Short mmCIF file of C-alpha atoms in Angstrom, two decimals:
data_model
loop_
_atom_site.label_atom_id
_atom_site.label_comp_id
_atom_site.label_asym_id
_atom_site.label_seq_id
_atom_site.Cartn_x
_atom_site.Cartn_y
_atom_site.Cartn_z
CA MET A 21 0.11 -0.03 0.13
CA THR A 22 1.32 3.43 -1.08
CA SER A 23 1.03 6.35 1.43
CA THR A 24 0.76 9.84 0.30
CA MET A 25 2.95 12.09 2.01
CA LEU A 26 1.77 15.64 2.47
CA PRO A 27 4.34 18.48 2.04
CA PRO A 28 5.25 20.09 5.12
CA ALA A 29 3.27 23.34 5.85
CA ALA A 30 4.60 26.43 5.21
CA PRO A 31 5.77 28.46 8.24
CA ALA A 32 3.50 31.11 9.19
CA PRO A 33 4.53 34.58 8.13
CA THR A 34 6.31 36.68 10.63
CA PRO A 35 4.15 39.61 11.71
CA ALA A 36 5.53 42.92 10.56
CA ALA A 37 6.96 44.86 13.23
CA PRO A 38 4.92 48.00 14.15
CA ALA A 39 6.27 51.15 12.97
CA PRO A 40 8.21 53.02 15.30
CA LEU A 41 6.47 55.62 17.31
CA PRO A 42 7.54 59.27 17.15
CA ALA A 43 9.42 60.43 20.26
CA ILE A 44 6.72 63.24 20.59
CA LEU A 45 3.32 61.69 21.17
CA GLY A 46 1.47 61.72 17.96
CA THR A 47 -1.41 64.13 18.80
CA TYR A 48 -0.41 66.65 16.00
CA LYS A 49 0.01 66.39 12.29
CA ARG A 50 3.13 68.39 11.95
CA GLN A 51 4.41 69.75 8.57
CA ALA A 52 7.69 67.88 7.43
CA PRO A 53 10.29 70.74 7.48
CA LEU A 54 12.18 71.41 10.60
CA PHE A 55 11.95 75.01 11.78
CA VAL A 56 15.24 76.45 13.27
CA LYS A 57 14.96 80.15 13.18
CA GLY A 58 12.49 82.92 13.33
CA ASP A 59 13.01 86.57 11.88
CA GLY A 60 10.36 89.19 12.25
CA VAL A 61 7.09 87.88 10.57
CA TYR A 62 9.06 84.94 8.92
CA MET A 63 9.89 81.37 10.11
CA ILE A 64 12.93 79.68 8.46
CA ASP A 65 13.38 75.96 8.21
CA GLU A 66 16.64 73.97 8.10
CA THR A 67 17.21 74.43 4.42
CA GLY A 68 16.94 78.10 4.74
CA LYS A 69 13.55 78.62 3.25
CA ARG A 70 11.57 81.49 4.56
CA TYR A 71 7.97 81.22 5.24
CA LEU A 72 5.70 84.23 5.87
CA ASP A 73 3.80 83.70 9.01
CA PHE A 74 0.07 84.13 8.96
CA VAL A 75 -0.41 81.94 12.10
CA ALA A 76 1.81 83.45 14.75
CA GLY A 77 1.87 80.35 16.75
CA ILE A 78 -1.90 80.53 16.79
CA ALA A 79 -2.21 84.20 17.83
CA VAL A 80 0.79 83.81 20.26
CA THR A 81 3.96 85.61 18.78
CA SER A 82 2.13 89.10 18.18
CA LEU A 83 5.46 90.88 18.27
CA GLY A 84 6.92 88.40 15.78
CA HIS A 85 9.99 86.22 16.03
CA ASN A 86 13.44 87.23 17.33
CA ASP A 87 12.11 90.69 18.73
CA ALA A 88 14.85 92.71 20.28
CA GLY A 89 12.53 94.10 23.14
CA VAL A 90 11.34 90.58 24.17
CA ASN A 91 14.93 89.24 23.79
CA ALA A 92 16.06 91.98 26.21
CA ALA A 93 13.42 91.34 28.82
CA VAL A 94 14.26 87.63 28.75
CA GLN A 95 17.98 88.39 29.38
CA GLU A 96 17.15 91.02 31.96
CA ALA A 97 15.17 88.30 33.99
CA LEU A 98 18.11 85.71 33.53
CA SER A 99 20.59 88.35 34.84
CA ALA A 100 18.93 88.16 38.09
CA GLY A 101 19.45 84.50 38.42
CA LEU A 102 16.02 83.88 39.68
CA ILE A 103 14.08 82.01 37.13
CA HIS A 104 11.51 80.21 39.64
CA THR A 105 10.57 80.45 43.28
CA SER A 106 7.06 78.93 43.34
CA ASN A 107 4.29 81.07 44.69
CA LEU A 108 5.31 80.46 48.38
CA TYR A 109 7.39 83.65 48.02
CA ARG A 110 6.95 87.19 46.62
CA THR A 111 8.83 88.36 43.50
CA ALA A 112 8.85 91.91 41.97
CA PRO A 113 8.07 90.89 38.23
CA GLY A 114 4.85 88.98 39.29
CA GLU A 115 3.60 91.79 41.65
CA ALA A 116 4.38 94.47 38.94
CA LEU A 117 2.47 92.66 36.08
CA ALA A 118 -0.59 92.04 38.43
CA GLN A 119 -0.54 95.83 39.38
CA TRP A 120 -0.34 96.81 35.74
CA PHE A 121 -3.43 94.74 34.94
CA VAL A 122 -5.24 96.23 37.83
CA ASP A 123 -4.51 99.64 36.74
CA HIS A 124 -5.31 98.94 33.04
CA SER A 125 -8.57 96.87 33.41
CA PHE A 126 -11.75 96.32 35.45
CA ALA A 127 -9.91 93.67 37.70
CA SER A 128 -8.98 94.06 41.30
CA SER A 129 -6.96 90.98 41.31
CA VAL A 130 -5.08 88.58 38.88
CA PHE A 131 -4.23 84.89 39.29
CA TYR A 132 -1.46 83.40 37.01
CA ALA A 133 -1.84 80.22 35.02
CA ASN A 134 0.34 78.44 32.75
CA SER A 135 -1.82 78.26 29.57
CA GLY A 136 -5.42 79.35 28.34
CA ALA A 137 -7.06 76.20 29.21
CA GLU A 138 -5.63 76.38 32.77
CA ALA A 139 -6.95 79.93 32.97
CA ASN A 140 -10.38 78.90 31.91
CA GLU A 141 -10.27 75.72 34.17
CA GLY A 142 -9.50 78.06 36.99
CA ALA A 143 -12.27 80.55 36.33
CA PHE A 144 -14.74 77.61 36.46
CA LYS A 145 -13.58 76.79 39.94
CA PHE A 146 -13.59 80.59 40.85
CA ALA A 147 -17.07 80.80 39.70
CA ARG A 148 -18.20 77.73 41.82
CA ARG A 149 -16.35 79.07 44.89
CA TRP A 150 -17.97 82.30 44.55
CA ALA A 151 -21.44 80.72 43.96
CA LYS A 152 -20.86 78.94 47.31
CA SER A 153 -20.94 82.04 48.95
CA THR A 154 -24.37 83.17 47.84
CA GLU A 155 -27.71 82.06 49.49
CA HIS A 156 -28.16 79.28 46.82
CA PRO A 157 -26.56 76.06 47.75
CA ALA A 158 -27.25 74.44 44.37
CA LYS A 159 -25.67 77.24 42.19
CA HIS A 160 -22.88 75.56 40.54
CA GLU A 161 -23.61 75.41 36.70
CA ILE A 162 -21.25 76.63 34.00
CA ILE A 163 -22.90 77.73 30.70
CA ALA A 164 -21.22 78.08 27.38
CA VAL A 165 -22.67 79.11 23.91
CA ARG A 166 -22.89 77.42 20.58
CA GLY A 167 -19.52 77.48 18.52
CA SER A 168 -17.37 77.93 21.60
CA PHE A 169 -13.87 76.51 22.07
CA HIS A 170 -12.46 76.90 25.66
CA GLY A 171 -9.80 74.33 25.98
CA ARG A 172 -9.21 70.46 26.14
CA MET A 173 -9.10 69.88 29.88
CA PRO A 174 -12.03 68.12 31.70
CA GLY A 175 -13.99 71.19 32.43
CA THR A 176 -13.18 73.24 29.62
CA LEU A 177 -13.67 70.46 27.13
CA ALA A 178 -17.36 70.24 28.53
CA ALA A 179 -17.65 73.78 27.55
CA THR A 180 -16.23 73.25 23.98
CA ASP A 181 -18.49 72.90 21.11
CA ARG A 182 -16.57 70.64 18.86
CA PRO A 183 -17.98 67.18 18.73
CA ALA A 184 -14.81 65.62 17.31
CA TYR A 185 -13.02 66.94 20.41
CA ARG A 186 -15.58 65.83 22.92
CA LEU A 187 -16.72 62.31 21.84
CA PRO A 188 -13.65 60.20 22.56
CA PHE A 189 -13.50 61.65 26.12
CA ARG A 190 -17.21 61.25 27.26
CA PRO A 191 -18.45 61.36 29.85
CA LEU A 192 -17.37 64.90 30.35
CA MET A 193 -17.31 66.90 33.58
CA GLY A 194 -20.89 67.55 34.83
CA GLY A 195 -22.61 71.00 35.53
CA VAL A 196 -21.30 72.33 32.40
CA SER A 197 -23.59 72.88 29.22
CA ILE A 198 -23.73 74.47 25.93
CA VAL A 199 -26.76 76.44 24.73
CA GLU A 200 -27.61 78.50 21.52
CA ARG A 201 -26.04 81.92 21.16
CA ASP A 202 -29.62 83.53 21.75
CA LEU A 203 -30.87 85.55 24.66
CA THR A 204 -34.20 84.13 24.91
CA GLU A 205 -32.76 80.64 25.34
CA LEU A 206 -29.99 81.97 27.80
CA SER A 207 -32.87 83.72 29.74
CA ALA A 208 -34.63 80.33 30.04
CA VAL A 209 -31.50 78.61 31.22
CA LEU A 210 -29.83 80.97 33.50
CA ASP A 211 -31.87 80.15 36.91
CA PRO A 212 -30.46 82.35 39.68
CA GLU A 213 -30.51 79.43 42.01
CA THR A 214 -28.33 76.98 40.04
CA ALA A 215 -26.33 78.98 37.40
CA ALA A 216 -23.02 80.18 38.58
CA ALA A 217 -21.47 81.66 35.46
CA VAL A 218 -21.61 82.06 31.64
CA ILE A 219 -18.41 81.94 29.52
CA VAL A 220 -18.23 83.45 26.16
CA GLU A 221 -15.56 84.42 23.43
CA PRO A 222 -16.14 87.99 21.88
CA ILE A 223 -14.81 86.28 18.80
CA GLN A 224 -15.07 82.62 18.45
CA GLY A 225 -11.66 81.46 17.24
CA GLU A 226 -11.67 77.93 16.87
CA GLY A 227 -15.34 78.04 16.06
CA GLY A 228 -14.78 79.60 12.76
CA VAL A 229 -13.72 83.09 13.59
CA ARG A 230 -17.23 84.20 14.38
CA VAL A 231 -17.56 87.69 15.59
CA VAL A 232 -20.11 87.57 18.35
CA GLU A 233 -22.86 90.39 18.10
CA PRO A 234 -21.89 93.17 20.39
CA GLU A 235 -25.76 93.64 21.00
CA PHE A 236 -25.78 89.87 22.03
CA LEU A 237 -23.00 90.53 24.70
CA ARG A 238 -24.40 93.65 26.05
CA GLY A 239 -27.60 91.87 26.46
CA LEU A 240 -25.91 89.04 28.05
CA ARG A 241 -24.26 91.23 30.68
CA GLU A 242 -27.45 92.68 31.61
CA LEU A 243 -29.02 89.33 31.99
CA THR A 244 -26.35 87.90 34.07
CA ARG A 245 -26.27 91.05 36.28
CA GLU A 246 -29.86 90.64 36.62
CA ARG A 247 -29.83 86.97 37.78
CA ASN A 248 -26.66 87.24 39.82
CA VAL A 249 -24.67 85.08 37.33
CA LEU A 250 -21.09 85.73 36.65
CA LEU A 251 -19.93 86.65 33.12
CA ILE A 252 -16.58 85.21 32.05
CA LEU A 253 -14.99 86.55 28.81
CA ASP A 254 -12.60 84.22 27.28
CA GLU A 255 -10.19 86.54 25.29
CA ILE A 256 -7.33 84.03 25.27
CA GLN A 257 -7.24 84.19 21.29
CA CYS A 258 -8.93 87.44 20.51
CA GLY A 259 -7.45 89.66 23.37
CA LEU A 260 -4.24 91.77 24.03
CA GLY A 261 -4.49 93.80 20.89
CA ARG A 262 -5.58 91.44 18.23
CA THR A 263 -8.89 93.10 17.43
CA GLY A 264 -7.58 96.79 17.53
CA SER A 265 -8.14 97.35 21.33
CA PHE A 266 -5.99 95.96 24.07
CA PHE A 267 -8.99 94.04 25.48
CA ALA A 268 -11.83 92.99 23.00
CA TYR A 269 -14.33 93.91 25.74
CA GLU A 270 -13.37 97.51 25.52
CA GLN A 271 -15.19 97.93 22.17
CA LEU A 272 -18.45 96.59 23.81
CA GLY A 273 -19.06 99.08 26.63
CA ILE A 274 -19.40 96.36 29.00
CA GLU A 275 -17.02 94.81 31.81
CA PRO A 276 -16.91 91.17 32.71
CA ASP A 277 -16.57 89.63 36.19
CA MET A 278 -13.70 87.45 35.11
CA LEU A 279 -11.45 87.57 32.05
CA THR A 280 -9.11 84.99 30.83
CA ILE A 281 -5.98 85.67 28.76
CA ALA A 282 -2.96 83.78 27.60
CA LYS A 283 -1.72 83.29 24.13
CA PRO A 284 0.42 86.29 23.34
CA LEU A 285 0.90 87.47 26.85
CA ALA A 286 4.71 86.55 26.91
CA ASN A 287 5.11 86.33 23.15
CA GLY A 288 5.27 82.64 23.11
CA LEU A 289 6.64 81.80 26.76
CA PRO A 290 3.85 79.78 28.65
CA ILE A 291 1.84 82.23 30.75
CA GLY A 292 -1.92 82.75 31.28
CA ALA A 293 -4.03 84.83 33.76
CA ILE A 294 -7.44 85.16 35.13
CA LEU A 295 -8.37 88.78 35.73
CA VAL A 296 -11.34 88.88 38.44
CA ASN A 297 -13.35 91.65 39.86
CA ASP A 298 -13.79 92.56 43.53
CA LYS A 299 -16.68 90.30 44.46
CA VAL A 300 -14.80 87.24 43.08
CA ALA A 301 -11.59 88.22 44.72
CA ARG A 302 -13.03 88.72 48.02
CA VAL A 303 -14.36 85.10 48.28
CA MET A 304 -11.03 83.30 47.40
CA GLN A 305 -8.91 82.06 50.25
CA PRO A 306 -5.46 80.61 50.50
CA GLY A 307 -5.59 76.92 49.30
CA ASP A 308 -8.68 77.42 47.11
CA HIS A 309 -6.45 77.26 43.94
CA GLY A 310 -2.75 76.95 43.05
CA THR A 311 -0.02 76.86 40.70
CA THR A 312 3.64 75.87 40.86
CA PHE A 313 4.77 77.63 37.80
CA GLY A 314 2.27 80.44 37.36
CA GLY A 315 3.58 84.18 37.35
CA GLY A 316 7.28 82.98 37.85
CA PRO A 317 9.74 86.01 37.66
CA LEU A 318 11.18 85.08 34.06
CA LEU A 319 7.63 84.89 32.48
CA ALA A 320 6.14 87.81 34.42
CA ASN A 321 9.16 90.02 33.48
CA VAL A 322 8.74 89.30 29.92
CA ALA A 323 4.92 89.54 29.93
CA HIS A 324 5.25 93.04 31.69
CA HIS A 325 7.20 93.99 28.75
CA VAL A 326 4.87 92.65 26.02
CA VAL A 327 1.55 93.93 27.61
CA GLN A 328 3.03 97.49 27.39
CA ARG A 329 3.99 96.98 23.94
CA LEU A 330 0.75 95.56 22.82
CA SER A 331 -1.34 98.26 24.43
CA ASP A 332 0.63 101.02 22.73
CA PRO A 333 -1.97 103.38 21.23
CA ALA A 334 0.15 103.31 17.85
CA LEU A 335 0.37 99.71 17.55
CA LEU A 336 -3.47 99.46 18.20
CA GLN A 337 -4.25 102.03 15.58
CA HIS A 338 -1.88 99.90 13.15
CA VAL A 339 -3.89 96.88 13.96
CA ARG A 340 -7.25 98.60 13.16
CA GLU A 341 -5.88 100.28 9.90
CA VAL A 342 -4.13 97.22 8.34
CA GLY A 343 -6.85 95.04 9.65
CA ALA A 344 -9.61 96.75 7.80
CA TRP A 345 -7.49 96.90 4.68
CA PHE A 346 -6.81 93.12 5.05
CA GLY A 347 -10.61 92.42 5.30
CA GLU A 348 -11.25 94.45 2.02
CA GLN A 349 -8.44 92.55 0.23
CA LEU A 350 -9.81 89.18 1.36
CA GLN A 351 -13.17 90.37 -0.13
CA GLY A 352 -11.49 91.20 -3.36
CA ILE A 353 -9.82 87.61 -3.33
CA ALA A 354 -13.40 86.15 -3.01
CA ASP A 355 -14.86 88.41 -5.70
CA ARG A 356 -12.13 87.47 -8.21
CA THR A 357 -11.87 83.59 -7.46
CA GLY A 358 -15.46 82.63 -6.84
CA ALA A 359 -14.03 80.10 -4.21
CA VAL A 360 -15.24 81.83 -1.02
CA ARG A 361 -18.54 81.56 0.78
CA ALA A 362 -18.03 84.15 3.57
CA ILE A 363 -15.48 86.54 5.24
CA ARG A 364 -15.48 87.34 9.00
CA GLY A 365 -13.27 89.08 11.20
CA LYS A 366 -12.01 92.16 12.86
CA GLY A 367 -8.41 93.71 13.45
CA LEU A 368 -5.88 90.97 12.51
CA MET A 369 -8.11 88.02 13.24
CA TRP A 370 -9.99 86.75 10.18
CA GLY A 371 -11.86 83.84 8.81
CA MET A 372 -12.58 82.85 5.25
CA ASP A 373 -15.16 80.14 4.46
CA VAL A 374 -13.99 78.27 1.21
CA HIS A 375 -15.65 75.62 -0.81
CA GLU A 376 -12.88 73.06 -1.05
CA PRO A 377 -11.19 71.64 2.19
CA ALA A 378 -9.21 74.31 3.86
CA GLY A 379 -6.22 71.84 4.44
CA ALA A 380 -5.69 71.66 0.70
CA ILE A 381 -5.25 75.32 0.32
CA ILE A 382 -2.98 75.57 3.46
CA GLY A 383 -0.98 72.92 1.82
CA ARG A 384 -0.40 74.75 -1.47
CA ALA A 385 0.08 77.99 0.44
CA PHE A 386 2.64 76.10 2.54
CA ASP A 387 4.63 74.87 -0.45
CA ARG A 388 4.74 78.54 -1.77
CA GLY A 389 6.01 79.91 1.56
CA LEU A 390 3.04 80.88 3.42
CA LEU A 391 2.19 79.60 6.78
CA MET A 392 -1.56 79.42 7.67
CA VAL A 393 -4.06 77.52 9.89
CA SER A 394 -7.81 76.46 9.63
CA ALA A 395 -10.88 76.94 11.87
CA GLY A 396 -12.81 74.02 10.75
CA GLU A 397 -12.86 71.89 7.72
CA HIS A 398 -13.81 74.79 5.39
CA THR A 399 -12.38 77.81 7.16
CA LEU A 400 -9.14 79.53 6.77
CA ARG A 401 -7.91 81.48 9.66
CA PHE A 402 -5.51 84.55 9.49
CA LEU A 403 -3.73 85.38 12.75
CA PRO A 404 -0.44 87.23 11.63
CA PRO A 405 1.80 89.03 14.09
CA LEU A 406 0.50 92.26 14.93
CA VAL A 407 3.60 94.07 13.92
CA ILE A 408 3.19 93.12 10.24
CA SER A 409 3.36 95.67 7.63
CA GLN A 410 0.79 96.16 5.04
CA ALA A 411 3.51 95.19 2.34
CA GLU A 412 4.11 91.92 4.15
CA LEU A 413 0.34 91.39 4.44
CA ALA A 414 0.05 91.91 0.55
CA ALA A 415 2.84 89.51 -0.17
CA GLY A 416 0.93 86.79 1.87
CA LEU A 417 -2.38 87.62 0.06
CA GLU A 418 -0.74 87.10 -3.33
CA ILE A 419 0.47 83.58 -2.33
CA LEU A 420 -2.88 82.85 -0.89
CA GLU A 421 -4.80 83.92 -4.04
CA ALA A 422 -2.46 81.66 -6.24
CA ALA A 423 -2.78 78.82 -3.70
CA MET A 424 -6.73 79.04 -3.99
CA LYS A 425 -6.37 78.81 -7.83
CA GLY A 426 -4.57 75.56 -7.49
#
């Protein structure tokens, strides 16, 4: 009897090794070139190619790159040999910066944070701490409005109206809700016995560069005062000169109870702040909140220099003038290309809704030497340094129009 021998089974293929992970956690899709230098309103990569910067680090480097005054303020702080002390001890730069804000705003006190999200998160805590001092024990709710972006931390993410940001991290922090940008709906929601604060951006940056109507904000201020609810203005992106006044709220004829700021405060060094009025400041006690790094002498010294520069009336007039011109030029591009659905903005903060995906235009502009950022799938966002000249804006607009044509 003849036996049939089966051939030996082929060895199982060896699984391919997973691709190596980037050393920096892959939460961003970075452009390929390695940037190594900055020069005014330009960033320079390792090959020497110069890119005109219409992003400013997402509204951060308002005085541009390699600014002599900022560099001098850094060196001045370093020369003292005191970079960090914690907040267990007093330092002159932190106190001087806080006093500057008290002298130039509605605020009676300032709390320093490390970022915009932390400033907003702290403002939520302050609101709830204040609410506990009222006669209503259930007063705790934080209300945000449709189109908002306030950060990616547990509380601020709950107040951020971007489903793609929210869904992977549900359930979000409780007691925070988003309502339509409508005074009638807000009137129904703002129960004096349960609502602690409303937070709103005067211009919604990540939400598409949407200018919130001044009439709405003035009505909201009246409503919150009537209901004994705090008004928090988030000027992290639109504040500190970006709209043509130092604070955006100055153009509205109102004052908030709290104001959060960060992005351009030290022209790229990480510092944020919560400005609070008297009634909020008086309820806060030692231990209610804290920070290890916030308001350190190096950061505060640089920020003190920056705010004096950004509040200069000549610079603010420049922002208003070139900003108005920039908006007119964007409309001209829209008229010539037929590729634009809407244009919105103020000062040097503009958004352009386009028909094709914004990322495609940003990619083509990048190849031509212009840096831009989006504010949604079909919105281009323009946030150039506030010191940019009209000629430099014109050069960028030329690249933009070419990129929009393909």
